Short mmCIF file of C-alpha atoms and ligand atoms in Angstrom, two decimals:
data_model
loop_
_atom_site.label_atom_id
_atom_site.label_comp_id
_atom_site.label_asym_id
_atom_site.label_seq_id
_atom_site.Cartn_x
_atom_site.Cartn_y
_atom_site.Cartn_z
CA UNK A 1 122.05 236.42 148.71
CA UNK A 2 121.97 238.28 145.21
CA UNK A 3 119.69 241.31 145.24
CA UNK A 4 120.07 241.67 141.60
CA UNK A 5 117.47 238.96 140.72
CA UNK A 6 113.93 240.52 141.21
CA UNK A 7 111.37 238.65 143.32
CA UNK A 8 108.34 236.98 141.15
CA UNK A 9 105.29 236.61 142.28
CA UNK A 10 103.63 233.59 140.77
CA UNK A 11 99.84 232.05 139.88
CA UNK A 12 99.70 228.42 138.89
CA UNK A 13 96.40 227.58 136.56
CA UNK A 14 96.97 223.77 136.89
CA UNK A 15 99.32 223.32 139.98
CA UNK A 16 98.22 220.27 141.07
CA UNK A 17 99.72 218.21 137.51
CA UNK A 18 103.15 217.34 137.23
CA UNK A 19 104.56 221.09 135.56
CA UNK A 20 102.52 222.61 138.45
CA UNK A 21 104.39 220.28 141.53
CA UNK A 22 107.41 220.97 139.77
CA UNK A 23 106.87 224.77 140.02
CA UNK A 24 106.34 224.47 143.58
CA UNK A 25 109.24 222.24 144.13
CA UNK A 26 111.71 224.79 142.57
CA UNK A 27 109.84 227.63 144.46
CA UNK A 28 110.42 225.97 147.58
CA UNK A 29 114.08 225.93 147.09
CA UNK A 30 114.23 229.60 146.63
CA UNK A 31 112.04 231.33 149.17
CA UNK A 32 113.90 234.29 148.94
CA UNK A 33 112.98 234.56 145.15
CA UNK A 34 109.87 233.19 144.45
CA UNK A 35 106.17 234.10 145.85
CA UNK A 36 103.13 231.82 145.47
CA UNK A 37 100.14 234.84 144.98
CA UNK A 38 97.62 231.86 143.82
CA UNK A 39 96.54 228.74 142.70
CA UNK A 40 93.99 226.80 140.43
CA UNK A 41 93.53 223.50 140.11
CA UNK A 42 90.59 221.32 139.07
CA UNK A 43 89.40 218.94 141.65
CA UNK A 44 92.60 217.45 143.07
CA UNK A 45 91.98 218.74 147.04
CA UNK A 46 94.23 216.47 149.00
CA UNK A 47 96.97 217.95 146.65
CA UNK A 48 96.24 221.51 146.71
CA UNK A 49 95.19 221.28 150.37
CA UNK A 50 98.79 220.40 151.16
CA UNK A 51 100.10 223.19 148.74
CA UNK A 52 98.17 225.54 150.23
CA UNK A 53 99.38 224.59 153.80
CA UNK A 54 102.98 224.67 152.46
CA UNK A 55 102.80 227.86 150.50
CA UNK A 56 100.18 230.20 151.77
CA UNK A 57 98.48 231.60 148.71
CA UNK A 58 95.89 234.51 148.93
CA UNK A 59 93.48 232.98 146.15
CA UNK A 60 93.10 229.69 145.20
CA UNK A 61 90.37 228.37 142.55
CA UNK A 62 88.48 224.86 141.73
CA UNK A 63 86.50 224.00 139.01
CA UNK A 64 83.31 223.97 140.73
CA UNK A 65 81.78 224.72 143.81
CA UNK A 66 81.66 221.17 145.34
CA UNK A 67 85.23 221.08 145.05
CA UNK A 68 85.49 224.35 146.58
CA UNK A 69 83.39 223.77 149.51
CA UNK A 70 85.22 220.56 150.04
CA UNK A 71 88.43 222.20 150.14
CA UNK A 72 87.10 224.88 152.30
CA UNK A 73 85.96 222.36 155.13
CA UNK A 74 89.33 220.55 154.79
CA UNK A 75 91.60 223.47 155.42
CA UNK A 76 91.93 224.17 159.48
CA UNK A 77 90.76 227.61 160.07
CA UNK A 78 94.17 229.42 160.81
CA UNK A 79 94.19 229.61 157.35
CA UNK A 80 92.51 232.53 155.70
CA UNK A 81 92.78 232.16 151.79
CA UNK A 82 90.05 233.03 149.27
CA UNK A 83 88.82 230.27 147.56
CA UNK A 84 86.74 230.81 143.98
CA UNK A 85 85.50 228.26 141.72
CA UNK A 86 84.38 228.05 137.49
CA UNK A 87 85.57 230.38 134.84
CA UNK A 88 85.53 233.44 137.05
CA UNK A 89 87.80 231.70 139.94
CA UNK A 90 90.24 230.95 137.17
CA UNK A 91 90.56 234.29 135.65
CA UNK A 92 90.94 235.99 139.13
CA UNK A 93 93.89 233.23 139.83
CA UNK A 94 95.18 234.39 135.82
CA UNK A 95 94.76 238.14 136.67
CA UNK A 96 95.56 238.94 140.39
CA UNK A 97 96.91 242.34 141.20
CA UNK A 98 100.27 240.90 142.73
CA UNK A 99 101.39 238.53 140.27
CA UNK A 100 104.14 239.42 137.91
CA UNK A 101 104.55 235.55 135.73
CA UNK A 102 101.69 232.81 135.89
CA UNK A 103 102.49 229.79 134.83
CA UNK A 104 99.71 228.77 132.63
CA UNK A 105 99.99 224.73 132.63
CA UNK A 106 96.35 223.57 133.05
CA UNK A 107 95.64 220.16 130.87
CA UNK A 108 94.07 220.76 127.43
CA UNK A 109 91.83 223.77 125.59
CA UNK A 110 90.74 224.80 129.41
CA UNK A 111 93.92 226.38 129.48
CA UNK A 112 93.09 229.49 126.31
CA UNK A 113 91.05 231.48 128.30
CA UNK A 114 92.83 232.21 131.68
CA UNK A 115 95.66 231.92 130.06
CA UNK A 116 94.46 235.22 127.51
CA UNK A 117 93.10 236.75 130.54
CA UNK A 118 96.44 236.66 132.27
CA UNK A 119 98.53 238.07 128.60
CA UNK A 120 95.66 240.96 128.61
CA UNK A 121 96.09 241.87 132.26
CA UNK A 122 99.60 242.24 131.18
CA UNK A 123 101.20 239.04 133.19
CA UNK A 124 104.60 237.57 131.59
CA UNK A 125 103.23 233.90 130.99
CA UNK A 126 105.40 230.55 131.86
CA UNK A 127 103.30 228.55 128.84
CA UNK A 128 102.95 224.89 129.33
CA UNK A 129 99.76 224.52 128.03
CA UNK A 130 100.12 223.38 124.31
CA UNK A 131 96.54 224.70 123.83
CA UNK A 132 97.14 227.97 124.03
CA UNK A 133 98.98 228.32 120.91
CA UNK A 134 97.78 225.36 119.33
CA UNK A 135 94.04 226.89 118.74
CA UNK A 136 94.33 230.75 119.34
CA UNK A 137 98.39 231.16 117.93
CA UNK A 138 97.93 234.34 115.75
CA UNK A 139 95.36 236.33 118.26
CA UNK A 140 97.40 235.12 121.55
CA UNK A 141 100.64 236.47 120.16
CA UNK A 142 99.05 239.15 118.70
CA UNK A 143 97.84 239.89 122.42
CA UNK A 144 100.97 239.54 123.93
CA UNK A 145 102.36 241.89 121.93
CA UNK A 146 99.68 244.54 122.34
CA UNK A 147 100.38 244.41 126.31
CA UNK A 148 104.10 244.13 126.30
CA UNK A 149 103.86 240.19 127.36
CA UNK A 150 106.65 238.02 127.22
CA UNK A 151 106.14 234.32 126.39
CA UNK A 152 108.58 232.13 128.24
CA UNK A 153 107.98 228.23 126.73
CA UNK A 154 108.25 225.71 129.56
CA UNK A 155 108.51 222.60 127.19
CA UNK A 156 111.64 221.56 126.74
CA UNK A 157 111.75 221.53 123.44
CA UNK A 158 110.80 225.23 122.91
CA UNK A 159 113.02 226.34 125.57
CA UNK A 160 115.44 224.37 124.00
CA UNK A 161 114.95 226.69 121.06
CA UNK A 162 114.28 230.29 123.05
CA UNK A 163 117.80 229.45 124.48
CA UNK A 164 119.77 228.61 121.14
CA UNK A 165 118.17 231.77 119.42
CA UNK A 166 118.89 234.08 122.51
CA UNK A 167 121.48 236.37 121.21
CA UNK A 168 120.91 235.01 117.48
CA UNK A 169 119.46 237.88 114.65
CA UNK A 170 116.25 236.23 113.89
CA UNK A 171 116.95 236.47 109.51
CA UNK A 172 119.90 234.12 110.28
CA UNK A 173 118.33 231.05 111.71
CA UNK A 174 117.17 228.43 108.80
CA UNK A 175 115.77 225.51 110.44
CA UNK A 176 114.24 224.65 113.44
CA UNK A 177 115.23 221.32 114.64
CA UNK A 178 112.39 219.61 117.43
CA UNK A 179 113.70 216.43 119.02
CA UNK A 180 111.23 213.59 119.56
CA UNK A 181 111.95 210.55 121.80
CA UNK A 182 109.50 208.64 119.57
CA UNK A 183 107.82 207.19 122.86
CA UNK A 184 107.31 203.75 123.70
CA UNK A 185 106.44 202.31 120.20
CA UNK A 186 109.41 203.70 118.13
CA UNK A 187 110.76 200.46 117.61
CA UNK A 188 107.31 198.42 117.48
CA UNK A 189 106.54 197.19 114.04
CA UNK A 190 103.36 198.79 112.71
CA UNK A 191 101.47 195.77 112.29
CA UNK A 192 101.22 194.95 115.95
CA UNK A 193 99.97 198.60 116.52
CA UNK A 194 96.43 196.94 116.93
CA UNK A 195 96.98 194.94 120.40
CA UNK A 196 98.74 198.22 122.26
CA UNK A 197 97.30 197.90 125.41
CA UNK A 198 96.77 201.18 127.98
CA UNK A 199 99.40 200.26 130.32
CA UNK A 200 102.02 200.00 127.47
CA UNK A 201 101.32 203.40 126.18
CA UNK A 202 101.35 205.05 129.43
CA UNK A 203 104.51 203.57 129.70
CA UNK A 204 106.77 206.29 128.77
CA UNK A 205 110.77 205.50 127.91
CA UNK A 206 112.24 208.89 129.51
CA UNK A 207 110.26 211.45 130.53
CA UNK A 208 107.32 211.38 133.65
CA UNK A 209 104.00 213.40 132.50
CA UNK A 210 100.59 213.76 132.53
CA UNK A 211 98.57 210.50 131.14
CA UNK A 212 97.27 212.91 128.24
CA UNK A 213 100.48 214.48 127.21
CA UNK A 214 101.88 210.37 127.82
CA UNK A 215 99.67 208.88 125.34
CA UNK A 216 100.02 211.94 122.81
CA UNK A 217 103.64 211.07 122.52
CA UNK A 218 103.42 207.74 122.31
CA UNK A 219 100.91 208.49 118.72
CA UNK A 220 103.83 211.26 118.09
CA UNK A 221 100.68 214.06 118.26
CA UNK A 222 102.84 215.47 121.39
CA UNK A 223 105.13 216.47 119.32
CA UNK A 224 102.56 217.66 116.25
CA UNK A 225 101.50 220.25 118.52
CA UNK A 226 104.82 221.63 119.38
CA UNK A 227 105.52 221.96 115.81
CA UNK A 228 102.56 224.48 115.52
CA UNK A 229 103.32 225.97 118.74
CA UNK A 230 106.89 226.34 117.55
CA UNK A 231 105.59 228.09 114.35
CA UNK A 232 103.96 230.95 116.53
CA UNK A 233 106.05 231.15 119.27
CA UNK A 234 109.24 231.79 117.22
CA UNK A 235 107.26 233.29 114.23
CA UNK A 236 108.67 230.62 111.69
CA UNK A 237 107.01 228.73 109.02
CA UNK A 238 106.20 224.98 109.33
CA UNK A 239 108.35 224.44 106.17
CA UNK A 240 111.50 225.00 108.32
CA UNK A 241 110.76 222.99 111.02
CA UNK A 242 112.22 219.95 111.14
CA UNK A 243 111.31 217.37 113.46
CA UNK A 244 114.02 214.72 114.77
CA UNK A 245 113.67 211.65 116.31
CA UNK A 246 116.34 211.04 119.30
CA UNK A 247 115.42 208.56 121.46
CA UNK A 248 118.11 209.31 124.62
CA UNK A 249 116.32 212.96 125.00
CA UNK A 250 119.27 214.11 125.57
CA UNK A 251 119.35 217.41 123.04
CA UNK A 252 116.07 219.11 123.70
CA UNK A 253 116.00 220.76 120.29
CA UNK A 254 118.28 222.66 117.96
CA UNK A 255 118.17 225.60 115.58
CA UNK A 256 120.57 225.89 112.50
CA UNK A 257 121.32 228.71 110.87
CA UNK A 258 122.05 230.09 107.23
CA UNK A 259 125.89 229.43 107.59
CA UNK A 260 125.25 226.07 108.13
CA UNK A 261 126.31 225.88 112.37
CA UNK A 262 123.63 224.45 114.65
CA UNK A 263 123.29 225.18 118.51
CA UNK A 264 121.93 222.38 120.83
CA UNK A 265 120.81 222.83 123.99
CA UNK A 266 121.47 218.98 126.08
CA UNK A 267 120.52 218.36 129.77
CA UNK A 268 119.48 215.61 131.60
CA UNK A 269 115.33 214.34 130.77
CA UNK A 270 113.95 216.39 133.42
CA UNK A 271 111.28 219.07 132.92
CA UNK A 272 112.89 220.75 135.98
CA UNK A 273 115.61 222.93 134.10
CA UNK A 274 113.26 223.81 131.76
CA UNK A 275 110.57 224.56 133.82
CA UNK A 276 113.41 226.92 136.25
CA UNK A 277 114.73 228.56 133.04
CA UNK A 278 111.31 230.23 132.33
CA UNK A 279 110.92 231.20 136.28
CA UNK A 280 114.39 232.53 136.09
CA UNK A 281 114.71 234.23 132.81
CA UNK A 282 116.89 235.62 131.37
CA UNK A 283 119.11 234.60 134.79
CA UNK A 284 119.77 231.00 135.43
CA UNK A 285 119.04 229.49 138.92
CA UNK A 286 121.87 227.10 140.75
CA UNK A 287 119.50 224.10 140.19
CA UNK A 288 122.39 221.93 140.43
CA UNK A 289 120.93 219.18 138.20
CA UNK A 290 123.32 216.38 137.05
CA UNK A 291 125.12 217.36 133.52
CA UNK A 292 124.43 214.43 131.32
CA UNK A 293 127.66 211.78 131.42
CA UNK A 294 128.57 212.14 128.27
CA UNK A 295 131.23 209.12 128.47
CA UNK A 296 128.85 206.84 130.26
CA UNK A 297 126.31 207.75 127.33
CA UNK A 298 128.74 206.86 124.93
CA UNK A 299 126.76 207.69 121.73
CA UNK A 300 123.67 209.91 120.57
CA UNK A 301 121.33 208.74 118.38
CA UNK A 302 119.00 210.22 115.59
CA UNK A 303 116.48 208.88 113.10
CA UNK A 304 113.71 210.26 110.55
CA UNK A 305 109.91 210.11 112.35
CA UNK A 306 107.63 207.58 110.29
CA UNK A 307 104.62 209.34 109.38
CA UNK A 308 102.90 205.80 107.76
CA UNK A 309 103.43 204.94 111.68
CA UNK A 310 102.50 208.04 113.09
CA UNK A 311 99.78 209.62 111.07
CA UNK A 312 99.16 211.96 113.52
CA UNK A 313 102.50 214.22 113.47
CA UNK A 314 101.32 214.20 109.34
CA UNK A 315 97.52 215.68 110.23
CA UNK A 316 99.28 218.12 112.69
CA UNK A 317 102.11 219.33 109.70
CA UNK A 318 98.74 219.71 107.67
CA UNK A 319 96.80 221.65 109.88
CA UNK A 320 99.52 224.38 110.46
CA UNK A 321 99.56 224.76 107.21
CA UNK A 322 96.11 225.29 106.25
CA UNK A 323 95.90 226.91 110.03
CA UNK A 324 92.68 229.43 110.51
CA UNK A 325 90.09 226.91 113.15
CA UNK A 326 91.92 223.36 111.48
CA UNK A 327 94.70 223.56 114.47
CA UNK A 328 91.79 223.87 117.23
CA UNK A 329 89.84 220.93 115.11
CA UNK A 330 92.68 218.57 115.10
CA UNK A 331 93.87 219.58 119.18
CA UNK A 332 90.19 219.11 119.87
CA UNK A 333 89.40 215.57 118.04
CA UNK A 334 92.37 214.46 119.59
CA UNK A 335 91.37 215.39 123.26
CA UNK A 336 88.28 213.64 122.59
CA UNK A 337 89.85 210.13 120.65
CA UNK A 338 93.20 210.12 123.62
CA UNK A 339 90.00 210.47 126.55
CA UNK A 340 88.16 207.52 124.88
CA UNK A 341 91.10 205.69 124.25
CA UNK A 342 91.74 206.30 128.16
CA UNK A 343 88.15 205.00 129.16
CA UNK A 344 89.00 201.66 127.04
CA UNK A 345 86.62 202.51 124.27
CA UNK A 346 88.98 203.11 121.05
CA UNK A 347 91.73 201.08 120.55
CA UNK A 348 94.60 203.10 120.04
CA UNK A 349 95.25 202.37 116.54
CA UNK A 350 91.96 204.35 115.74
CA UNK A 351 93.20 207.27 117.31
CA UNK A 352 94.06 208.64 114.08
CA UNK A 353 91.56 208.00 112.10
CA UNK A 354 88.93 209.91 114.88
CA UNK A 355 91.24 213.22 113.79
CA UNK A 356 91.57 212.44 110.82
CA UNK A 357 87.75 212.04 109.77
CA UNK A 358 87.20 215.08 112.10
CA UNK A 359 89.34 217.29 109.90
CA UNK A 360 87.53 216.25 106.93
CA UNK A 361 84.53 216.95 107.76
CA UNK A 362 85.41 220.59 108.95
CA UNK A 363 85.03 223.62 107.23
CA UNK A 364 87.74 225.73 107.47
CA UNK A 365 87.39 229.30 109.06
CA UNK A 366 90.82 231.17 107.67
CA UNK A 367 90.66 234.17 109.44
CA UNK A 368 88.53 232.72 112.53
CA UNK A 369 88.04 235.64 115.88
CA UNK A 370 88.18 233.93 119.42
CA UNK A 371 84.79 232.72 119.35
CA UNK A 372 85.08 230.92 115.61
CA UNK A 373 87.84 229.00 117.11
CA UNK A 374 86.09 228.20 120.38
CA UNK A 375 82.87 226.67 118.16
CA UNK A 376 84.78 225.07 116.12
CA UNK A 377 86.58 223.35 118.97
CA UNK A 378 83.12 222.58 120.63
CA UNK A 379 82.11 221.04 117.22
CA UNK A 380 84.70 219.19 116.54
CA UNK A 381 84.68 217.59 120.18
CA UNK A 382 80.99 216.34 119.44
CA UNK A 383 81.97 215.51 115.77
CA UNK A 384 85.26 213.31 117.04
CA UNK A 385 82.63 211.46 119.97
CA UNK A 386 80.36 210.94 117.02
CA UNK A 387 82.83 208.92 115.20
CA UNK A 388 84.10 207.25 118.41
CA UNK A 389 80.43 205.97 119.28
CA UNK A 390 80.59 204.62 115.75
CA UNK A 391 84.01 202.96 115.96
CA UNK A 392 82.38 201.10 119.20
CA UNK A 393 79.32 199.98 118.04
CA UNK A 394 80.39 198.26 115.21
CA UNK A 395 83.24 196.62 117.53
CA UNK A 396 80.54 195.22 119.31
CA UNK A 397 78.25 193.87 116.77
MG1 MG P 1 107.90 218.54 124.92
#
């Protein structure tokens, strides 16, 4: 076995989603390198039940106390593990005293606060959550470096990027190249946009995720938020990012630099590698995930994103730019307009037009502190259900 690889100790905020099972999965194959100190999850207890059989955590937390109870009376009694509930269960899970790296990959705005909590308790974070950076960008990095954090991106995409740059002097890198898969409706002319059903947008051409994260790449808002989480994470404007459509999702992303070369980083459509990489950093685990067959694959393809098509990756561009509490509006009208469209009660051809009425009626904060951001985010959620009530009850008259 190699000694030189340190054992982590690992949280989860969000284990029971696909990132989280994933974790678990690639802790499971290395026992000898990977320790589950806790878990949080929101209500899911058959799921967490069974990780918590499996890996033996010390704290696990719930959203509420119903859930908690339930858990409680599920689990046989051999099993002694703390189990919390609410904002307080989910900053122990972020801040326990073991844990060297949580993996912060709870679905939607839920995910700032632990997620802080964890950076200012001085945890190295494995960020999934889009949120994080999306709303609170300038004051989470900011944190991070204050307490000496490190920032390891589980999207592909971004560790597509950390993993090009790695070596690279940061003055010599021009653009920032994000590959899109354009989701399901790439090739669908526009003017059908207004019968997409649910079960064709869930329907997702390469890659398995959450139904949120499904439908926001299907709109293209996926990968809207990865530009401005790209912007902070790798402290680059939004001018020089770049994004690329590239339907096989084969290269996760590419930087190019001021002599004109550009470094790819390929794999195989699996969040797995990625997810590994930011366990495993900067050392590489023997995965032993199928390389891409290159032959078989034959050709790679690329195109220009259409913004007339996909509004959305446009409002996101625009928010970055004007950043200060605009990134949390647009993140947080679009929770609210993906949910309804979820429920059946936008179509998803209005899914734009929620953010995009949301962002005009906001007043920009520039310089907004934690709690700016979290009212405007609060607003804007009541603000984008406004809208959506409106969309619905002149559908019905
Ligand atoms: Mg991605």
């Amino acid at each position: 076995m190699d000694r030189s690889f340190p054992i982590k100790h690992i949280s989860i905020l969000g284990s029971t989603g696909s990132i989280g099972r994933n974790v678990l999965e690639i802790a499971a194959m290395f026992p000898e390198r990977f320790v589950i100190e806790a878990l949080a999850a929101k209500n899911n207890i058959d799921i967490l039940a069974g990780q918590i059989r499996q890996f033996r955590p010390k704290l696990v937390s719930l959203f509420d106390e119903s859930s908690a109870d339930r858990l409680q009376k599920q689990l046989p009694k051999d099993i002694s593990v703390q189990i919390l509930f609410g904002d307080e269960g989910y900053k122990a899970v972020a801040t326990h005293h073991a844990v060297d790296i949580v993996v912060s990959s709870m679905v939607g705005a839920a995910g700032l606060f632990p997620t802080l909590a964890a950076i200012r308790s001085g945890k190295d974070i494995a960020l999934a959550n889009k949120e994080t950076l999306v709303m609170a960008g300038e004051i989470v990095m900011q944190e991070a470096r204050k307490h000496n954090v490190r920032i390891l991106p589980v999207d592909s995409e971004h560790s597509a990027v950390f993993q090009c740059i790695a070596g690279q002097r940061p003055s010599e890198i021009a653009k920032i190249l994000l590959t899109a898969s354009g989701g399901p409706f790439l090739n669908r002319p526009g003017h059908t946009f207004d019968t997409i059903r649910l079960a064709d947008a869930l329907n997702h051409p390469n890659w398995d995720m959450g139904k949120k994260i499904t439908i926001d790449s299907a709109t293209l808002m996926n990968k809207g938020l990865e530009v401005i989480e790209a912007k902070h994470l790798f402290a680059i404007s939004e001018d020089r990012i770049e994004v690329v459509v590239h339907p096989q999702s084969i290269i996760h992303s590419m930087v190019s630099f001021h002599d004109g070369s550009v470094l790819a980083q390929l794999g195989i459509p699996d969040m797995k590698g990625a997810i590994a990489y930011a366990l495993s950093w900067p050392e590489r685990l023997a995965l032993k995930q199928p390389v891409p067959d290159f032959a078989a694959i034959g050709s790679l393809h690329f195109q220009r994103p259409d913004l007339e098509k996909f509004p959305c990756l446009a409002y996101a561009y625009e928010a970055c730019r004007k950043g200060g509490t605009l990134p949390a509006v647009l993140n947080a009208a679009n929770e609210i307009a993906v949910q309804a469209f979820l429920d059946s009660r936008l179509p998803f051809i209005r899914i734009p037009d929620v953010i995009r009425r949301t962002m005009d009626s906001h007043q920009i904060d520039k310089q907004p502190k934690l709690s700016d951001i979290k009212n405007a985010d609060q607003w804007a959620r009541l603000q984008a259900g406004e809208f959506i009530n409106r969309i619905e009850s002149s559908g019905k008259s």
